[in-house]
Short mmCIF file of C-alpha atoms and ligand atoms in Angstrom, two decimals:
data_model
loop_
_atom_site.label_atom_id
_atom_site.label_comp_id
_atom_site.label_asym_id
_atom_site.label_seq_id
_atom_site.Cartn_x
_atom_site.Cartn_y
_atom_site.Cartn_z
CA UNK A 199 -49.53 20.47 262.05
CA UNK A 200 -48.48 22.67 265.13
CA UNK A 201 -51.54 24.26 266.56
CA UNK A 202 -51.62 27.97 267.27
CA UNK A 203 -50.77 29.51 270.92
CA UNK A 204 -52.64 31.92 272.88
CA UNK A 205 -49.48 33.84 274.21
CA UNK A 206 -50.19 35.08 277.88
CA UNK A 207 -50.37 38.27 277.07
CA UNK A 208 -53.19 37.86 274.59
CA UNK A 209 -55.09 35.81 277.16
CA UNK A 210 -55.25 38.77 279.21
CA UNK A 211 -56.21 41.03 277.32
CA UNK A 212 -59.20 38.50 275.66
CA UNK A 213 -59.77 36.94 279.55
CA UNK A 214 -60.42 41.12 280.41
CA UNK A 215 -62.94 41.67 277.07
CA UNK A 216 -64.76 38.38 277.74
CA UNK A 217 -65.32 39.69 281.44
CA UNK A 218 -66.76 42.60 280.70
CA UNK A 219 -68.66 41.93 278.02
CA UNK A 220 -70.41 38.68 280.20
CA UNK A 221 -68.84 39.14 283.88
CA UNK A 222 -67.82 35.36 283.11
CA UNK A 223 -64.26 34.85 284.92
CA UNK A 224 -61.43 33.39 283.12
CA UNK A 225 -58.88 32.58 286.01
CA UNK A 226 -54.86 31.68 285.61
CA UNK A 227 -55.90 28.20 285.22
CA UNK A 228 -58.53 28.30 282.78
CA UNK A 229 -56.18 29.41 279.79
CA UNK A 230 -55.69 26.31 278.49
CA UNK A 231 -59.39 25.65 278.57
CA UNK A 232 -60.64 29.18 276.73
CA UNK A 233 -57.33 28.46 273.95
CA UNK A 234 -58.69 25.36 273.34
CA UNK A 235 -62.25 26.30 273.04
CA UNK A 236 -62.00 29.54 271.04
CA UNK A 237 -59.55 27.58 268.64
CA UNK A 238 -62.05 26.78 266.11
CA UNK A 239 -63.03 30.37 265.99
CA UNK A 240 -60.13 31.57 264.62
CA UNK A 241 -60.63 29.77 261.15
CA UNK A 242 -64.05 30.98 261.12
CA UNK A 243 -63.47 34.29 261.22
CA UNK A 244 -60.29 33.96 259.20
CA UNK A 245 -57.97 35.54 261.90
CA UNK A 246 -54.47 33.69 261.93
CA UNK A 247 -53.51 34.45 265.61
CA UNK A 248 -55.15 35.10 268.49
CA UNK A 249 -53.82 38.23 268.78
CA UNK A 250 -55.71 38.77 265.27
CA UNK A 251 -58.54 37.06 267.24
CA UNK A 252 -58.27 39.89 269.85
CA UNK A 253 -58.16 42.68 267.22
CA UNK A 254 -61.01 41.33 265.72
CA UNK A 255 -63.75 41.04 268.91
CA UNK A 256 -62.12 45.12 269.16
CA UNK A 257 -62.77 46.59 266.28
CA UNK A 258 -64.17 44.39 263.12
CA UNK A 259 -67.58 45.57 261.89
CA UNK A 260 -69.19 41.67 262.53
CA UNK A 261 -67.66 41.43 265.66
CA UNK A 262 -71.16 41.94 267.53
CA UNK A 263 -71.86 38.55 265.54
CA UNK A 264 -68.81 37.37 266.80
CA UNK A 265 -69.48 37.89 270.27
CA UNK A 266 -72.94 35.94 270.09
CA UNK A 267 -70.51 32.93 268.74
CA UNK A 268 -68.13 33.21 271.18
CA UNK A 269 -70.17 32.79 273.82
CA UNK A 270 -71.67 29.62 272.14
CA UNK A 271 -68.45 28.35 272.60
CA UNK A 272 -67.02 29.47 276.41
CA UNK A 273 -70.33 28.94 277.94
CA UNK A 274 -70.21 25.57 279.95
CA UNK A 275 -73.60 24.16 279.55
CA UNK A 276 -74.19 20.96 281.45
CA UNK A 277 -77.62 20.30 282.54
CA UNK A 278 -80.50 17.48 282.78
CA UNK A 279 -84.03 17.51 283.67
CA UNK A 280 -85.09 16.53 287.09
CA UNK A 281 -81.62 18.25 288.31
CA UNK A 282 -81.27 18.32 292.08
CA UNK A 283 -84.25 16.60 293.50
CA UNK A 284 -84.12 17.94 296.93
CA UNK A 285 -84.51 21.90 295.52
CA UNK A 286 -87.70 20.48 293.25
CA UNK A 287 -89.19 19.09 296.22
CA UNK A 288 -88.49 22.20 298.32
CA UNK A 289 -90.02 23.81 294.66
CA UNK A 290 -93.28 21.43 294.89
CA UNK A 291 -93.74 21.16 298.70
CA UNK A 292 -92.74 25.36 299.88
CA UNK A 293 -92.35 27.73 297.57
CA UNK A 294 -95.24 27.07 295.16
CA UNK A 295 -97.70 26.78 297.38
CA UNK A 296 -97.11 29.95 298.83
CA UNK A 297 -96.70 31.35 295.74
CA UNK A 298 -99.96 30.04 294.98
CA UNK A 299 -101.42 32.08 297.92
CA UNK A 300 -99.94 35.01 297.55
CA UNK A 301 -101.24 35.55 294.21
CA UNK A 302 -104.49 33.98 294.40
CA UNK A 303 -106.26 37.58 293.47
CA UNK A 304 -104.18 37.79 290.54
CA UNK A 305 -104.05 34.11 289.10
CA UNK A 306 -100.71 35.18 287.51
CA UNK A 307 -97.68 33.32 287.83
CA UNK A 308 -94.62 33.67 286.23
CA UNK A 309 -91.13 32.06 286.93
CA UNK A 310 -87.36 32.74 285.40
CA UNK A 311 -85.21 30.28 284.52
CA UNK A 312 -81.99 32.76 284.46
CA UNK A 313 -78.98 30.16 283.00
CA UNK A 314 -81.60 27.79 281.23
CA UNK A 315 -79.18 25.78 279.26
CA UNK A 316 -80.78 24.20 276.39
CA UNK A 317 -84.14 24.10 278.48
CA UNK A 318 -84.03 21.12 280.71
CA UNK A 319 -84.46 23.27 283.61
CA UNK A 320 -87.59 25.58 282.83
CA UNK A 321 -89.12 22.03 281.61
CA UNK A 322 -89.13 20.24 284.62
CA UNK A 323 -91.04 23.29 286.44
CA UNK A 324 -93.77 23.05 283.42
CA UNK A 325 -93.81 19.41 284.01
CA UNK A 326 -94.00 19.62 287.96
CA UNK A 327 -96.85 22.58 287.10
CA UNK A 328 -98.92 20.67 284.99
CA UNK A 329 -98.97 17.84 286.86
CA UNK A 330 -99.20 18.67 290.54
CA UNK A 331 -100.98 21.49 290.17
CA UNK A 332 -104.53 21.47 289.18
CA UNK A 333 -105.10 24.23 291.50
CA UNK A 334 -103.12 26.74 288.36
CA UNK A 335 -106.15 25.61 286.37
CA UNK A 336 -106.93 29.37 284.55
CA UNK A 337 -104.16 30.69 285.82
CA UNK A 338 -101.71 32.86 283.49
CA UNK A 339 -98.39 30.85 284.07
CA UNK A 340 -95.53 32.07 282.14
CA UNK A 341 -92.28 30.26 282.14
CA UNK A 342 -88.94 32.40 281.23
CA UNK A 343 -86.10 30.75 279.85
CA UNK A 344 -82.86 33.15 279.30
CA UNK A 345 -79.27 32.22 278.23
CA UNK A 346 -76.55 33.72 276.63
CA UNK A 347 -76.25 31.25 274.33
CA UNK A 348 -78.12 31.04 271.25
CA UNK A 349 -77.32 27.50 270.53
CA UNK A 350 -78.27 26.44 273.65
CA UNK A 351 -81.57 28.33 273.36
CA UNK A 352 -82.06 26.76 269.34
CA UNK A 353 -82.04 23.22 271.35
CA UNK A 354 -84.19 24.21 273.62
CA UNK A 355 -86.79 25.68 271.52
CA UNK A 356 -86.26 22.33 269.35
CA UNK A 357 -87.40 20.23 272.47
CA UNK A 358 -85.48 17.03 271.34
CA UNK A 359 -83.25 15.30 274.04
CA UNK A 360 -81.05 12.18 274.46
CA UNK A 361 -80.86 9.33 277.01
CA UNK A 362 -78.65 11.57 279.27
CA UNK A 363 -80.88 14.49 279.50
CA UNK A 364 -84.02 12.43 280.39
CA UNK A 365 -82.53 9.35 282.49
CA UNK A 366 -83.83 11.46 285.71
CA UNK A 367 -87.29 11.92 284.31
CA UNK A 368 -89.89 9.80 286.43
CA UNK A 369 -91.39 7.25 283.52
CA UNK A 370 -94.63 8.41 284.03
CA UNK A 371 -93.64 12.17 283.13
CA UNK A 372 -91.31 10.39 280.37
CA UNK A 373 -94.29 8.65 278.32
CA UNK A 374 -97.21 11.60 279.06
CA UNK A 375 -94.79 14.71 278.22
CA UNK A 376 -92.24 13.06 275.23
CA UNK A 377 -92.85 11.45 272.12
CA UNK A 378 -89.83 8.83 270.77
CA UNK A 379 -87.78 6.31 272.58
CA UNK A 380 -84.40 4.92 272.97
CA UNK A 381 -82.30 7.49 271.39
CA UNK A 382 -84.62 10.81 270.80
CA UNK A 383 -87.17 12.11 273.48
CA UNK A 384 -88.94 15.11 271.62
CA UNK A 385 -90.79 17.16 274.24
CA UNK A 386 -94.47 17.45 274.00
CA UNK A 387 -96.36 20.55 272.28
CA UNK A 388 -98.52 21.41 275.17
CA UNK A 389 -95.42 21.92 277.59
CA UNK A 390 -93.68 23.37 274.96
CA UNK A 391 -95.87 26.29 274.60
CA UNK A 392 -95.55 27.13 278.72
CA UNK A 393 -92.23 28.08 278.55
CA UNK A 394 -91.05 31.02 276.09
CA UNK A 395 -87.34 31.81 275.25
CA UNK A 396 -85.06 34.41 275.20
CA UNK A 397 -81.39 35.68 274.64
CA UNK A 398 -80.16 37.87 277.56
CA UNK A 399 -76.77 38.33 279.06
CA UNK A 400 -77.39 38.68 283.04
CA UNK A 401 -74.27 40.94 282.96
CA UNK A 402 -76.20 43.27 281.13
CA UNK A 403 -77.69 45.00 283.53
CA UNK A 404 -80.06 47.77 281.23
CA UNK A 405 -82.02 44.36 280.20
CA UNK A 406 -81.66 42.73 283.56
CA UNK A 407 -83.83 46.05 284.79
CA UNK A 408 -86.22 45.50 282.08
CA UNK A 409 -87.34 42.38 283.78
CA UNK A 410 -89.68 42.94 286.37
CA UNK A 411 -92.76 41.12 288.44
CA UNK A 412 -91.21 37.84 288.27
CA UNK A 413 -92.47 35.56 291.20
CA UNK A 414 -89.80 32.84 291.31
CA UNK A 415 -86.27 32.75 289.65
CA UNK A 416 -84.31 30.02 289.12
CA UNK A 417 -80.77 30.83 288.68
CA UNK A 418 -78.63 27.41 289.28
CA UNK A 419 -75.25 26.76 287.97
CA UNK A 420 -74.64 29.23 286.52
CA UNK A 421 -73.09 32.19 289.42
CA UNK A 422 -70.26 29.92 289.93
CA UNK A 423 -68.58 31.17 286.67
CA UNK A 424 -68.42 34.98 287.30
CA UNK A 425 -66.13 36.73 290.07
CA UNK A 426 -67.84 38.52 293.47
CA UNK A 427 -68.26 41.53 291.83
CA UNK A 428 -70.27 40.64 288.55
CA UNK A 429 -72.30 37.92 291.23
CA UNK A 430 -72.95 40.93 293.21
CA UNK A 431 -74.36 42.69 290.69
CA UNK A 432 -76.32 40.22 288.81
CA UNK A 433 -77.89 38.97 292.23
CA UNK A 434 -79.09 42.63 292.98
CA UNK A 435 -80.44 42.51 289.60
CA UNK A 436 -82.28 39.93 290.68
CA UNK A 437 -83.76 40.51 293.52
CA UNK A 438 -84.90 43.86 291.80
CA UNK A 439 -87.01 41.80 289.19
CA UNK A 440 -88.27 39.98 291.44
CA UNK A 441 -91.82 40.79 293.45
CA UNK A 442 -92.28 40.96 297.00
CA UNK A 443 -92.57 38.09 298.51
CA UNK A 444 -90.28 36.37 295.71
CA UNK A 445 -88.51 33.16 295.89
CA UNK A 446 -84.76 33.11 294.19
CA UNK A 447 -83.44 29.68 293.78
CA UNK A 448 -79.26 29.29 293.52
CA UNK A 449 -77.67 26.19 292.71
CA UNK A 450 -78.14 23.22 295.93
CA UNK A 451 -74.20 23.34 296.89
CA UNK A 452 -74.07 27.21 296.15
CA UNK A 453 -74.81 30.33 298.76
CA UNK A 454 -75.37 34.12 299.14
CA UNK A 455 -73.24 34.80 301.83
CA UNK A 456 -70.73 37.64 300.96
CA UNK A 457 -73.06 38.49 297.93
CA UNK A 458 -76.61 39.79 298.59
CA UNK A 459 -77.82 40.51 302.51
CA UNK A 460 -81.52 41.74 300.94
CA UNK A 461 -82.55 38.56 300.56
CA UNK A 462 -83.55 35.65 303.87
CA UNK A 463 -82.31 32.39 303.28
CA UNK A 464 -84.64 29.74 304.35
CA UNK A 465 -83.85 26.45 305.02
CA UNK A 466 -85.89 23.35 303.36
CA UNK A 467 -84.61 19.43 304.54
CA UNK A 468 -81.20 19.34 302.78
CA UNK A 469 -81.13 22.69 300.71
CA UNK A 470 -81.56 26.54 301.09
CA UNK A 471 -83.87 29.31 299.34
CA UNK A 472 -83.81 32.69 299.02
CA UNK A 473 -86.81 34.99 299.81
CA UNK A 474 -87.14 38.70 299.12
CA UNK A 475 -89.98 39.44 301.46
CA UNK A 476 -90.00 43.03 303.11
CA UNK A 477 -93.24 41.21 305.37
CA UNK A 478 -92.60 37.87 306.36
CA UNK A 479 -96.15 35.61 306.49
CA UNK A 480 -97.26 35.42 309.52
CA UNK A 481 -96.10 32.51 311.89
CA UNK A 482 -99.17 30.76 311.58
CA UNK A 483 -99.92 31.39 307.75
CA UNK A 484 -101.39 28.14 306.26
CA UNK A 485 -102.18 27.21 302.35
CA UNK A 486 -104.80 25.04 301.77
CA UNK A 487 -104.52 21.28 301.28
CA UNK A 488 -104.04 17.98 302.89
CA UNK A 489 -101.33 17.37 305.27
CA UNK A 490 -99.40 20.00 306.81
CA UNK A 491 -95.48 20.86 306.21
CA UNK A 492 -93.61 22.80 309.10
CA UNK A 493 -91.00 24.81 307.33
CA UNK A 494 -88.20 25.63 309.62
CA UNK A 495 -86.71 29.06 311.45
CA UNK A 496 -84.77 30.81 308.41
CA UNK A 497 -81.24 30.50 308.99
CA UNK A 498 -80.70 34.11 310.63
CA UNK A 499 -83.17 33.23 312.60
CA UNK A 500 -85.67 36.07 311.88
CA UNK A 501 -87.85 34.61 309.33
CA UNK A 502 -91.18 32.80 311.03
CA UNK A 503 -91.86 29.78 310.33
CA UNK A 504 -94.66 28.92 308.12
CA UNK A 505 -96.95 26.17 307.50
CA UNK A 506 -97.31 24.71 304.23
CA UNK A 507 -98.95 21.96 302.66
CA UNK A 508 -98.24 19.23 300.01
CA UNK A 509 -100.87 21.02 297.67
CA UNK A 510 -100.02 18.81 293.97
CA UNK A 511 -97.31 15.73 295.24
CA UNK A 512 -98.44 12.44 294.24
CA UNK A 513 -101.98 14.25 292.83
CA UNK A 514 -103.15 12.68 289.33
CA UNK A 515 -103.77 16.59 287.22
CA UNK A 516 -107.04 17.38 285.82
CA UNK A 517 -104.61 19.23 283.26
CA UNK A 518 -104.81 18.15 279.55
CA UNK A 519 -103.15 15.17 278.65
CA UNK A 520 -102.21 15.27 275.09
CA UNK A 521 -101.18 18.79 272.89
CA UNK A 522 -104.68 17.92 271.06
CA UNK A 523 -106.66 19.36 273.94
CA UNK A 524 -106.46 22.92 274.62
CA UNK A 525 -104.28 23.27 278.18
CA UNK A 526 -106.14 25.51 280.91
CA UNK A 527 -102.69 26.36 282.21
CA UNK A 528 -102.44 29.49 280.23
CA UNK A 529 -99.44 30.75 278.39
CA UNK A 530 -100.50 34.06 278.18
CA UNK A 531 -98.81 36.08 275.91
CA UNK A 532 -96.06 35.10 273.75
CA UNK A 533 -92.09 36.21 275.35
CA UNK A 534 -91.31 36.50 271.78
CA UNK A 535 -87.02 35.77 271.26
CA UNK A 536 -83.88 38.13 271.85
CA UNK A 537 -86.71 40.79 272.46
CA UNK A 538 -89.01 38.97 274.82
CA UNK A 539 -88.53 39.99 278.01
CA UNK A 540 -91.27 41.35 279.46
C1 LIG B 160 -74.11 24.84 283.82
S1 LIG B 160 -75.40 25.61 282.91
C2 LIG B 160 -76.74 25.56 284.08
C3 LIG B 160 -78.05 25.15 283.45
C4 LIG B 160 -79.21 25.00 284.43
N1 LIG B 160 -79.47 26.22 285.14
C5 LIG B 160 -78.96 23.87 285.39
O1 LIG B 160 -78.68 24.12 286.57
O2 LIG B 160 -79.06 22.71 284.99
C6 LIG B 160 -74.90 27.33 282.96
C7 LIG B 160 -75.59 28.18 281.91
O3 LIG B 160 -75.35 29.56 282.21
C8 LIG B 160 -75.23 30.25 280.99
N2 LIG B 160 -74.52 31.52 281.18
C9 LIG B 160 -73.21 31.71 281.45
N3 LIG B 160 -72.92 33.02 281.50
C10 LIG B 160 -74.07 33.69 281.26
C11 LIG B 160 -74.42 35.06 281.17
N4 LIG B 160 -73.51 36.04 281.32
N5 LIG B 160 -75.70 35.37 280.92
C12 LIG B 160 -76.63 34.40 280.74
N6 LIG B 160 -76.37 33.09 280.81
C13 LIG B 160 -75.10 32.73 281.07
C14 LIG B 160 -74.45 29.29 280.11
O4 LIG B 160 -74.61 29.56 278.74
C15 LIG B 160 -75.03 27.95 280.53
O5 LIG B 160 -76.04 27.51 279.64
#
């Protein structure tokens, strides 16, 4: 059986709807890649050509349906728990703690995972929460995981992962925060309710603005598949829902430069963050705990540096063990699905 072509012309013209519908970037070379993977849409939709295909994301009634299944299928979703260590520590050791200090009035915390995948990502910061940080006992912690995809967001609210996903998990964090073995790790109840899901495109920018008073976002992986100009946009988005001082995390080998100049990167061992922080802590700024960390000169040079501790690492939690006791890490409210942003 010959299998049907995506003529150049067509890929154009769906490479140019996809964009700017999503901002996600098609190039020359990824043709072969988007025929192949919006193949099996064509039968479902009953559309004999791609061209059909086209005609159909234009102008069918169900094509807003459509849309939501296409993405399920262009999105590239790889992702693991435990993903780049070096940014976790710099999450554990830096940012959190000052985070922590900053909004020790408020006892409200709330962090984005923006690009969540099917949740491994917005996990590991629960997990790293619950159990290095006794000091969030009675906080109100929210964790926000977004996607455009609503299959990856079905497995995340599902919570069940194989040996891939998990093989970076420390065992300890394995056997308190999964149930199963071998084949099926089903993620526990009580980190399960920290983080809440949602659907939202980051090229749509009328939701992005609807998001605001987030603390830390997490956005990693995922910037490398849209063009300058959607990447500009997004990241001003961003740094608009973020509040002052906020941390925004990018992938470990990816960068600002040419994108945003609001935001001071800061250095951390082997990897970079982002702060928006119209006033800098002072030079000499401490938060409370054991041994101190010097965090280096920003690398413009204008940011102070700070001094940090290692509030949580290595620290057994006083934070429930088991989804039988109630958690004092509070969810607060639910960030109910498609609708949930706050
Ligand atoms: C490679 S995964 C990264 C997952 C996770 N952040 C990590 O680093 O492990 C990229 C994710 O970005 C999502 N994505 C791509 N375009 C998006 C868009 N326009 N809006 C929201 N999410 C998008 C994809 O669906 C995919 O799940």
């Amino acid at each position: 059986m010959t299998s049907i072509v995506m003529s150049q012309e067509t890929f154009n013209r769906l490479r140019e709807l996809i964009y700017t519908r999503s901002g996600l970037e098609f190039p020359e070379s990824k043709k072969y890649l988007l025929e192949s993977r919006l193949r099996s849409r064509l039968a479902a939709v009953h559309c004999r050509t791609f061209e059909e295909y086209y005609h159909f994301l234009r102008f069918d009634p169900q094509r807003e349906q459509e849309f939501t299944e296409l993405f399920n299928c262009i999105t590239t979703n790889e992702t693991f728990f435990f993903r780049d260590m070096a940014q976790l520590d710099c999450f554990r050791h830096m940012i959190l703690p000052q985070i922590i200090k900053e909004r020790e009035k408020t006892k409200s915390l709330r962090i984005w995972s923006a690009g969540c995948s099917s949740g491994e990502e917005p996990y590991t910061l629960a997990m790293i929460i619950m159990e290095e940080f006794p000091a969030l006992t009675g906080w109100d912690v929210r964790i926000l995981g977004t996607d455009i995809s609503e299959h990856m967001l079905q497995a995340a609210e599902r919570g069940v992962y194989g040996p891939y996903a998990v093989r970076h998990i420390p065992p300890r964090y394995l056997r308190k925060y999964f149930t199963g073995s071998e084949g099926q790790y089903t993620i526990d109840p009580m980190l399960r309710r920290l983080v809440k899901f949602s659907v939202l495109n980051l090229f749509d920018s009328m939701r992005m603005r609807t998001i605001r008073e987030i603390d830390i976002i997490f956005c990693r992986n995922v910037l490398i598949y849209f063009d300058q100009e959607a990447r500009k946009r997004i990241v001003t988005d961003f740094y608009h829902a973020l509040r002052d001082p906020g941390v925004f995390v990018i992938g470990f080998s990816e960068s600002l430069n040419g994108i945003n100049r609001l935001f001071r990167p800061m250095p951390w061992n082997k990897t970079i963050v982002y702060y928006k922080a119209s006033a800098m802590p002072a030079p000499s700024m401490t938060v409370a705990g054991s041994s101190n960390h010097r965090i280096p000169q920003s690398v413009n040079g204008s940011a102070p540096a700070i001094q940090v501790t290692h509030q949580g690492s290595g620290q057994r939690s006083s934070l429930a063990p088991s989804g039988t006791e109630s958690h004092p890490v509070s969810a607060g409210r639910m960030w109910k699905r498609k609708e949930g942003v706050p």
